[in-house]
Amino acid sequence: TSALMSTRFVKPIQAMTEASRHISNGYYHERVALKGNVEDSDELRQLAHSFNQMAEKLEQTETMRQQLLGDVTHELRTPLTTIKGSMEGLIDGMLQPEPEVFQRIYHETSRLERLVDDIQELSRIEAGAYELNLTEIDAVSTIKKAVQFLQPQYDLKAVTINFNPEYTNSYVNADPDRLSQVLVNLLGNALQYTNPGGEVTVSVSNSPSEAVFKISDSGIGIPPEQLEMIFTRFYRVEKSRSRSRGGSGIGLTVTKSLVEAMGGKIWAYSAGINQGSTFSFTLPAAK
Ligand code: ADP
């Protein structure tokens, strides 16, 4: 019987030991074979199955990590190349030390600084390394505060911002700081992608289960086939234009994460280029 025991239990366990050793050495594609031998016990097959699921998760995390590193590298390279090129020109005398040259360098270092801040925020949010204080708050007054906060920037660009709430209050279950962050991000984007003379309208409507927030702008719009992609990190509709406007393509990724962490959903709509955009999100109503 002891010989029988060894083939039934020891072999599969040895296989898993071997596989976990490979995984810990970075070979994330490693799996254990589920041969479905009649003599394999259900418990062992269950264990092998769980093991493979764990390996799959590790492999996914590793892929995401590699993608993030690739994205970050790519984002850092452009401003660095510009800065280095200008500095080289100054050093070897090909570029005159004129204010525009220094301004360009300064501009690119600011971009780098913003990018690093954004990446830090993204990694904090994606790792869930922040506190969420869900309480009953009034969405109407939170929106009013966000609008007030951004009013000077709207005035500066001559874009009108409208908020005429249907109700005096709208109670939701949310984290006040995070809701403000979401609103400021969306209102900031609306301003960024709307030309002077344009208009942005905010609204909130209630149902017994949720509140729906809408931020509509009369801006440059989004091609319909890209509406889903814009929530992906580092995604910009038009690389060069957004880049020169200073966007890193992280804001909406963070915004989406925050809305979902508070139990809501977010989506975008646009009829197309130059047709404006509407960003909507929901939050659970306060009980
Ligand atoms: P960014 O910092 O580049 O604005 P976001 O993640 O906030 O990054 O947005 C991703 C992309 O979605 C932007 O680069 C822009 O192309 C597009 N976008 C976001 N908001 C709007 C808007 N209100 N109108 C038009 N395009 C928008």
mmCIF file of C-alpha atoms and ligand atoms in Angstrom:
data_model
loop_
_atom_site.group_PDB
_atom_site.id
_atom_site.type_symbol
_atom_site.label_atom_id
_atom_site.label_comp_id
_atom_site.label_asym_id
_atom_site.label_seq_id
_atom_site.Cartn_x
_atom_site.Cartn_y
_atom_site.Cartn_z
ATOM 1 C CA THR A 1 0.000 0.000 0.000
ATOM 2 C CA SER A 2 2.812 2.426 0.719
ATOM 3 C CA ALA A 3 4.016 2.191 -2.884
ATOM 4 C CA LEU A 4 0.505 2.979 -4.086
ATOM 5 C CA MET A 5 0.299 5.969 -1.719
ATOM 6 C CA SER A 6 3.494 7.354 -3.143
ATOM 7 C CA THR A 7 2.289 7.432 -6.722
ATOM 8 C CA ARG A 8 -1.149 8.789 -5.793
ATOM 9 C CA PHE A 9 -0.040 11.609 -3.534
ATOM 10 C CA VAL A 10 3.664 12.152 -3.601
ATOM 11 C CA LYS A 11 4.024 12.562 -7.362
ATOM 12 C CA PRO A 12 1.378 15.273 -7.814
ATOM 13 C CA ILE A 13 2.675 17.107 -4.748
ATOM 14 C CA GLN A 14 6.193 16.936 -6.118
ATOM 15 C CA ALA A 15 4.911 18.386 -9.378
ATOM 16 C CA MET A 16 3.354 21.330 -7.544
ATOM 17 C CA THR A 17 6.484 21.911 -5.491
ATOM 18 C CA GLU A 18 8.476 21.981 -8.693
ATOM 19 C CA ALA A 19 5.997 24.384 -10.367
ATOM 20 C CA SER A 20 5.964 26.782 -7.421
ATOM 21 C CA ARG A 21 9.743 26.847 -7.486
ATOM 22 C CA HIS A 22 9.651 27.849 -11.156
ATOM 23 C CA ILE A 23 7.069 30.544 -10.462
ATOM 24 C CA SER A 24 9.122 32.023 -7.624
ATOM 25 C CA ASN A 25 11.989 32.264 -10.104
ATOM 26 C CA GLY A 26 9.848 34.403 -12.395
ATOM 27 C CA TYR A 27 8.506 31.770 -14.802
ATOM 28 C CA TYR A 28 4.906 32.871 -14.396
ATOM 29 C CA HIS A 29 3.544 30.785 -17.250
ATOM 30 C CA GLU A 30 4.178 27.598 -15.252
ATOM 31 C CA ARG A 31 1.096 25.409 -14.575
ATOM 32 C CA VAL A 32 0.582 21.946 -13.124
ATOM 33 C CA ALA A 33 -1.012 19.364 -15.402
ATOM 34 C CA LEU A 34 -4.493 18.176 -14.485
ATOM 35 C CA LYS A 35 -4.295 14.761 -16.053
ATOM 36 C CA GLY A 36 -7.634 13.679 -14.723
ATOM 37 C CA ASN A 37 -6.185 10.297 -13.785
ATOM 38 C CA VAL A 38 -8.836 8.158 -12.182
ATOM 39 C CA GLU A 39 -6.517 7.472 -9.311
ATOM 40 C CA ASP A 40 -5.990 11.193 -8.548
ATOM 41 C CA SER A 41 -8.111 12.215 -5.607
ATOM 42 C CA ASP A 42 -10.644 15.052 -5.892
ATOM 43 C CA GLU A 43 -8.740 16.989 -3.250
ATOM 44 C CA LEU A 44 -5.554 16.859 -5.263
ATOM 45 C CA ARG A 45 -7.290 17.940 -8.426
ATOM 46 C CA GLN A 46 -8.909 20.797 -6.502
ATOM 47 C CA LEU A 47 -5.534 21.831 -5.158
ATOM 48 C CA ALA A 48 -3.951 21.722 -8.609
ATOM 49 C CA HIS A 49 -6.823 23.817 -9.966
ATOM 50 C CA SER A 50 -6.416 26.482 -7.225
ATOM 51 C CA PHE A 51 -2.696 26.447 -7.800
ATOM 52 C CA ASN A 52 -3.183 27.161 -11.499
ATOM 53 C CA GLN A 53 -5.620 29.974 -10.750
ATOM 54 C CA MET A 54 -3.077 31.560 -8.458
ATOM 55 C CA ALA A 55 -0.393 31.206 -11.127
ATOM 56 C CA GLU A 56 -2.715 32.846 -13.661
ATOM 57 C CA LYS A 57 -3.318 35.825 -11.342
ATOM 58 C CA LEU A 58 0.395 36.235 -10.748
ATOM 59 C CA GLU A 59 1.024 36.143 -14.469
ATOM 60 C CA GLN A 60 -1.615 38.857 -15.058
ATOM 61 C CA THR A 61 -0.167 41.081 -12.332
ATOM 62 C CA GLU A 62 3.281 40.640 -13.831
ATOM 63 C CA THR A 63 2.006 41.566 -17.297
ATOM 64 C CA MET A 64 0.320 44.691 -15.919
ATOM 65 C CA ARG A 65 3.478 45.653 -14.086
ATOM 66 C CA GLN A 66 5.548 45.301 -17.237
ATOM 67 C CA GLN A 67 3.030 47.329 -19.244
ATOM 68 C CA LEU A 68 3.029 50.086 -16.645
ATOM 69 C CA LEU A 69 6.821 50.242 -16.662
ATOM 70 C CA GLY A 70 6.809 50.379 -20.466
ATOM 71 C CA ASP A 71 4.188 53.141 -20.480
ATOM 72 C CA VAL A 72 6.014 55.191 -17.862
ATOM 73 C CA THR A 73 9.319 54.851 -19.700
ATOM 74 C CA HIS A 74 7.692 55.968 -22.921
ATOM 75 C CA GLU A 75 6.072 58.989 -21.233
ATOM 76 C CA LEU A 76 9.309 60.095 -19.597
ATOM 77 C CA ARG A 77 11.394 59.805 -22.732
ATOM 78 C CA THR A 78 9.818 62.636 -24.770
ATOM 79 C CA PRO A 79 10.315 65.488 -22.290
ATOM 80 C CA LEU A 80 13.772 64.195 -21.426
ATOM 81 C CA THR A 81 14.770 64.148 -25.098
ATOM 82 C CA THR A 82 13.579 67.732 -25.535
ATOM 83 C CA ILE A 83 15.421 68.935 -22.444
ATOM 84 C CA LYS A 84 18.629 67.158 -23.371
ATOM 85 C CA GLY A 85 18.476 68.403 -26.973
ATOM 86 C CA SER A 86 18.081 72.016 -25.853
ATOM 87 C CA MET A 87 20.879 71.705 -23.319
ATOM 88 C CA GLU A 88 23.214 70.209 -25.940
ATOM 89 C CA GLY A 89 22.377 73.051 -28.316
ATOM 90 C CA LEU A 90 23.216 75.593 -25.597
ATOM 91 C CA ILE A 91 26.464 73.848 -24.672
ATOM 92 C CA ASP A 92 27.847 73.603 -28.200
ATOM 93 C CA GLY A 93 26.582 77.042 -29.191
ATOM 94 C CA MET A 94 24.071 75.889 -31.817
ATOM 95 C CA LEU A 95 21.306 77.457 -29.740
ATOM 96 C CA GLN A 96 21.445 81.049 -28.525
ATOM 97 C CA PRO A 97 20.736 81.447 -24.784
ATOM 98 C CA GLU A 98 17.438 83.175 -25.451
ATOM 99 C CA PRO A 99 14.410 83.298 -23.174
ATOM 100 C CA GLU A 100 12.375 80.936 -25.421
ATOM 101 C CA VAL A 101 14.992 78.227 -25.039
ATOM 102 C CA PHE A 102 14.921 78.469 -21.256
ATOM 103 C CA GLN A 103 11.145 78.640 -21.317
ATOM 104 C CA ARG A 104 10.978 75.456 -23.378
ATOM 105 C CA ILE A 105 13.234 73.649 -20.931
ATOM 106 C CA TYR A 106 11.234 74.973 -18.003
ATOM 107 C CA HIS A 107 7.993 73.902 -19.664
ATOM 108 C CA GLU A 108 9.263 70.368 -20.208
ATOM 109 C CA THR A 109 10.498 70.022 -16.621
ATOM 110 C CA SER A 110 7.058 71.141 -15.404
ATOM 111 C CA ARG A 111 5.535 68.441 -17.570
ATOM 112 C CA LEU A 112 7.857 65.888 -16.019
ATOM 113 C CA GLU A 113 6.920 67.084 -12.560
ATOM 114 C CA ARG A 114 3.189 66.791 -13.285
ATOM 115 C CA LEU A 115 3.720 63.391 -14.823
ATOM 116 C CA VAL A 116 5.533 62.123 -11.735
ATOM 117 C CA ASP A 117 2.773 63.505 -9.480
ATOM 118 C CA ASP A 118 0.119 61.851 -11.653
ATOM 119 C CA ILE A 119 1.924 58.510 -11.675
ATOM 120 C CA GLN A 120 2.264 58.614 -7.909
ATOM 121 C CA GLU A 121 -1.448 59.313 -7.534
ATOM 122 C CA LEU A 122 -2.306 56.555 -10.026
ATOM 123 C CA SER A 123 -0.206 53.960 -8.217
ATOM 124 C CA ARG A 124 -1.712 54.932 -4.865
ATOM 125 C CA ILE A 125 -5.251 54.692 -6.216
ATOM 126 C CA GLU A 126 -4.708 51.486 -8.183
ATOM 127 C CA ALA A 127 -3.125 49.819 -5.166
ATOM 128 C CA GLY A 128 -6.088 50.958 -3.075
ATOM 129 C CA ALA A 129 -3.622 52.675 -0.729
ATOM 130 C CA TYR A 130 -5.981 55.387 0.468
ATOM 131 C CA GLU A 131 -8.777 55.697 2.944
ATOM 132 C CA LEU A 132 -12.342 55.888 1.790
ATOM 133 C CA ASN A 133 -14.642 57.595 4.274
ATOM 134 C CA LEU A 134 -18.125 56.878 2.999
ATOM 135 C CA THR A 135 -20.688 59.103 4.641
ATOM 136 C CA GLU A 136 -23.964 60.783 3.787
ATOM 137 C CA ILE A 137 -23.141 63.978 1.913
ATOM 138 C CA ASP A 138 -25.041 66.555 -0.089
ATOM 139 C CA ALA A 139 -23.995 66.358 -3.731
ATOM 140 C CA VAL A 140 -25.494 69.773 -4.526
ATOM 141 C CA SER A 141 -23.273 71.648 -2.097
ATOM 142 C CA THR A 142 -20.231 69.543 -3.089
ATOM 143 C CA ILE A 143 -20.791 70.480 -6.748
ATOM 144 C CA LYS A 144 -21.222 74.152 -5.801
ATOM 145 C CA LYS A 145 -17.870 74.101 -4.018
ATOM 146 C CA ALA A 146 -16.113 72.458 -6.978
ATOM 147 C CA VAL A 147 -17.636 75.026 -9.351
ATOM 148 C CA GLN A 148 -16.536 77.888 -7.086
ATOM 149 C CA PHE A 149 -13.043 76.442 -6.906
ATOM 150 C CA LEU A 150 -12.669 76.354 -10.704
ATOM 151 C CA GLN A 151 -14.571 79.560 -11.490
ATOM 152 C CA PRO A 152 -11.408 81.737 -11.760
ATOM 153 C CA GLN A 153 -9.876 79.363 -14.341
ATOM 154 C CA TYR A 154 -13.126 79.309 -16.313
ATOM 155 C CA ASP A 155 -13.265 83.125 -16.271
ATOM 156 C CA LEU A 156 -9.673 83.312 -17.444
ATOM 157 C CA LYS A 157 -10.460 81.197 -20.518
ATOM 158 C CA ALA A 158 -13.887 82.804 -21.056
ATOM 159 C CA VAL A 159 -15.773 79.528 -20.736
ATOM 160 C CA THR A 160 -19.161 79.693 -18.993
ATOM 161 C CA ILE A 161 -19.993 77.200 -16.268
ATOM 162 C CA ASN A 162 -23.643 76.503 -15.415
ATOM 163 C CA PHE A 163 -25.078 74.705 -12.433
ATOM 164 C CA ASN A 164 -28.787 75.126 -11.786
ATOM 165 C CA PRO A 165 -29.786 72.240 -9.538
ATOM 166 C CA GLU A 166 -33.330 70.909 -9.754
ATOM 167 C CA TYR A 167 -33.376 70.225 -6.034
ATOM 168 C CA THR A 168 -31.783 72.037 -3.123
ATOM 169 C CA ASN A 169 -30.211 68.830 -1.857
ATOM 170 C CA SER A 170 -29.216 65.449 -3.191
ATOM 171 C CA TYR A 171 -27.884 63.045 -0.602
ATOM 172 C CA VAL A 172 -25.404 60.400 -1.654
ATOM 173 C CA ASN A 173 -23.217 57.894 0.122
ATOM 174 C CA ALA A 174 -19.688 58.986 -0.785
ATOM 175 C CA ASP A 175 -16.318 60.201 0.412
ATOM 176 C CA PRO A 176 -16.467 64.024 0.329
ATOM 177 C CA ASP A 177 -12.817 64.541 -0.660
ATOM 178 C CA ARG A 178 -12.923 61.867 -3.348
ATOM 179 C CA LEU A 179 -16.168 63.182 -4.805
ATOM 180 C CA SER A 180 -14.587 66.650 -4.967
ATOM 181 C CA GLN A 181 -11.551 65.165 -6.699
ATOM 182 C CA VAL A 182 -13.786 63.443 -9.290
ATOM 183 C CA LEU A 183 -15.735 66.644 -9.952
ATOM 184 C CA VAL A 184 -12.630 68.805 -10.205
ATOM 185 C CA ASN A 185 -11.031 66.302 -12.617
ATOM 186 C CA LEU A 186 -14.084 66.215 -14.886
ATOM 187 C CA LEU A 187 -14.717 69.964 -14.723
ATOM 188 C CA GLY A 188 -11.019 70.559 -15.347
ATOM 189 C CA ASN A 189 -11.088 68.345 -18.446
ATOM 190 C CA ALA A 190 -14.273 70.029 -19.678
ATOM 191 C CA LEU A 191 -12.483 73.374 -19.439
ATOM 192 C CA GLN A 192 -9.298 72.026 -20.995
ATOM 193 C CA TYR A 193 -11.066 70.640 -24.062
ATOM 194 C CA THR A 194 -13.490 73.534 -24.620
ATOM 195 C CA ASN A 195 -12.515 76.638 -26.598
ATOM 196 C CA PRO A 196 -13.080 80.196 -25.327
ATOM 197 C CA GLY A 197 -16.709 81.251 -25.644
ATOM 198 C CA GLY A 198 -17.852 77.689 -24.917
ATOM 199 C CA GLU A 199 -20.062 76.374 -22.186
ATOM 200 C CA VAL A 200 -20.017 73.664 -19.530
ATOM 201 C CA THR A 201 -23.155 72.482 -17.747
ATOM 202 C CA VAL A 202 -23.307 70.400 -14.579
ATOM 203 C CA SER A 203 -26.393 68.576 -13.361
ATOM 204 C CA VAL A 204 -27.387 65.965 -10.818
ATOM 205 C CA SER A 205 -30.598 63.951 -10.805
ATOM 206 C CA ASN A 206 -31.962 61.640 -8.145
ATOM 207 C CA SER A 207 -33.659 58.308 -8.043
ATOM 208 C CA PRO A 208 -34.349 56.290 -4.880
ATOM 209 C CA SER A 209 -31.276 54.138 -5.498
ATOM 210 C CA GLU A 210 -28.725 56.508 -7.011
ATOM 211 C CA ALA A 211 -27.758 59.995 -8.091
ATOM 212 C CA VAL A 212 -26.619 60.618 -11.678
ATOM 213 C CA PHE A 213 -24.081 63.403 -12.237
ATOM 214 C CA LYS A 214 -23.588 64.881 -15.702
ATOM 215 C CA ILE A 215 -20.884 67.231 -16.937
ATOM 216 C CA SER A 216 -21.536 68.405 -20.499
ATOM 217 C CA ASP A 217 -19.277 70.648 -22.519
ATOM 218 C CA SER A 218 -19.523 72.299 -25.921
ATOM 219 C CA GLY A 219 -15.887 71.417 -26.611
ATOM 220 C CA ILE A 220 -13.795 69.519 -29.120
ATOM 221 C CA GLY A 221 -15.604 66.206 -28.576
ATOM 222 C CA ILE A 222 -14.358 62.633 -28.758
ATOM 223 C CA PRO A 223 -14.542 60.244 -31.740
ATOM 224 C CA PRO A 224 -17.155 57.574 -30.812
ATOM 225 C CA GLU A 225 -14.765 54.657 -31.363
ATOM 226 C CA GLN A 226 -12.426 56.079 -28.699
ATOM 227 C CA LEU A 227 -15.015 56.659 -25.976
ATOM 228 C CA GLU A 228 -14.098 53.482 -24.103
ATOM 229 C CA MET A 229 -10.336 53.919 -24.395
ATOM 230 C CA ILE A 230 -10.145 57.322 -22.732
ATOM 231 C CA PHE A 231 -10.460 55.711 -19.289
ATOM 232 C CA THR A 232 -7.312 53.662 -19.957
ATOM 233 C CA ARG A 233 -4.177 55.073 -18.352
ATOM 234 C CA PHE A 234 -1.949 57.239 -20.583
ATOM 235 C CA TYR A 235 -4.587 57.189 -23.311
ATOM 236 C CA ARG A 236 -5.078 60.489 -25.130
ATOM 237 C CA VAL A 237 -7.359 61.027 -28.087
ATOM 238 C CA GLU A 238 -4.828 62.990 -30.045
ATOM 239 C CA LYS A 239 -1.359 62.346 -28.711
ATOM 240 C CA SER A 240 0.402 65.504 -29.803
ATOM 241 C CA ARG A 241 -2.398 67.967 -29.106
ATOM 242 C CA SER A 242 -3.133 66.672 -25.612
ATOM 243 C CA ARG A 243 0.544 66.412 -24.853
ATOM 244 C CA SER A 244 1.137 70.051 -25.708
ATOM 245 C CA ARG A 245 -1.818 70.946 -23.495
ATOM 246 C CA GLY A 246 -0.048 69.165 -20.691
ATOM 247 C CA GLY A 247 -2.328 66.148 -20.241
ATOM 248 C CA SER A 248 -0.793 62.848 -19.225
ATOM 249 C CA GLY A 249 -3.851 60.695 -19.820
ATOM 250 C CA ILE A 250 -4.075 59.607 -16.195
ATOM 251 C CA GLY A 251 -6.861 61.828 -14.836
ATOM 252 C CA LEU A 252 -9.754 59.741 -16.150
ATOM 253 C CA THR A 253 -8.166 56.469 -14.992
ATOM 254 C CA VAL A 254 -7.954 57.833 -11.458
ATOM 255 C CA THR A 255 -11.476 59.287 -11.712
ATOM 256 C CA LYS A 256 -12.933 55.954 -12.829
ATOM 257 C CA SER A 257 -11.168 54.073 -10.031
ATOM 258 C CA LEU A 258 -12.518 56.505 -7.435
ATOM 259 C CA VAL A 259 -16.104 56.387 -8.726
ATOM 260 C CA GLU A 260 -16.056 52.579 -8.767
ATOM 261 C CA ALA A 261 -14.518 52.422 -5.283
ATOM 262 C CA MET A 262 -17.522 54.456 -4.056
ATOM 263 C CA GLY A 263 -19.922 51.993 -5.708
ATOM 264 C CA GLY A 264 -20.697 53.997 -8.843
ATOM 265 C CA LYS A 265 -20.212 53.781 -12.602
ATOM 266 C CA ILE A 266 -18.813 56.264 -15.099
ATOM 267 C CA TRP A 267 -19.156 56.635 -18.859
ATOM 268 C CA ALA A 268 -18.644 59.183 -21.616
ATOM 269 C CA TYR A 269 -20.717 60.242 -24.586
ATOM 270 C CA SER A 270 -19.909 62.424 -27.556
ATOM 271 C CA ALA A 271 -21.603 62.771 -30.928
ATOM 272 C CA GLY A 272 -18.132 63.233 -32.430
ATOM 273 C CA ILE A 273 -15.383 65.746 -33.142
ATOM 274 C CA ASN A 274 -16.415 69.312 -32.255
ATOM 275 C CA GLN A 275 -19.793 68.114 -30.964
ATOM 276 C CA GLY A 276 -18.956 68.449 -27.267
ATOM 277 C CA SER A 277 -18.732 65.675 -24.670
ATOM 278 C CA THR A 278 -20.791 64.497 -21.724
ATOM 279 C CA PHE A 279 -19.314 62.611 -18.801
ATOM 280 C CA SER A 280 -21.826 60.893 -16.512
ATOM 281 C CA PHE A 281 -21.323 59.020 -13.271
ATOM 282 C CA THR A 282 -23.520 57.533 -10.610
ATOM 283 C CA LEU A 283 -23.207 57.254 -6.845
ATOM 284 C CA PRO A 284 -25.425 55.279 -4.496
ATOM 285 C CA ALA A 285 -28.130 57.372 -2.838
ATOM 286 C CA ALA A 286 -27.824 57.783 0.923
ATOM 287 C CA LYS A 287 -30.128 55.416 2.795
HETATM 288 P P1 ADP B 1 -5.440 64.224 -19.790
HETATM 289 O O1 ADP B 1 -4.576 64.565 -18.650
HETATM 290 O O2 ADP B 1 -4.682 63.947 -21.056
HETATM 291 O O3 ADP B 1 -6.585 65.139 -19.972
HETATM 292 P P2 ADP B 1 -7.427 62.265 -18.988
HETATM 293 O O4 ADP B 1 -7.251 60.865 -18.522
HETATM 294 O O5 ADP B 1 -8.097 63.212 -18.083
HETATM 295 O O6 ADP B 1 -5.986 62.772 -19.391
HETATM 296 O O7 ADP B 1 -8.197 62.213 -20.373
HETATM 297 C C1 ADP B 1 -7.818 61.283 -21.373
HETATM 298 C C2 ADP B 1 -8.108 61.834 -22.759
HETATM 299 O O8 ADP B 1 -9.528 61.899 -22.960
HETATM 300 C C3 ADP B 1 -7.618 63.251 -22.970
HETATM 301 O O9 ADP B 1 -6.279 63.262 -23.383
HETATM 302 C C4 ADP B 1 -8.546 63.751 -24.046
HETATM 303 O O10 ADP B 1 -8.076 63.340 -25.316
HETATM 304 C C5 ADP B 1 -9.857 63.029 -23.755
HETATM 305 N N1 ADP B 1 -10.826 63.866 -23.006
HETATM 306 C C6 ADP B 1 -11.049 63.867 -21.670
HETATM 307 N N2 ADP B 1 -12.017 64.748 -21.331
HETATM 308 C C7 ADP B 1 -12.434 65.306 -22.484
HETATM 309 C C8 ADP B 1 -13.427 66.292 -22.805
HETATM 310 N N3 ADP B 1 -14.203 66.867 -21.863
HETATM 311 N N4 ADP B 1 -13.577 66.618 -24.108
HETATM 312 C C9 ADP B 1 -12.806 66.043 -25.073
HETATM 313 N N5 ADP B 1 -11.864 65.119 -24.837
HETATM 314 C C10 ADP B 1 -11.668 64.755 -23.558
#
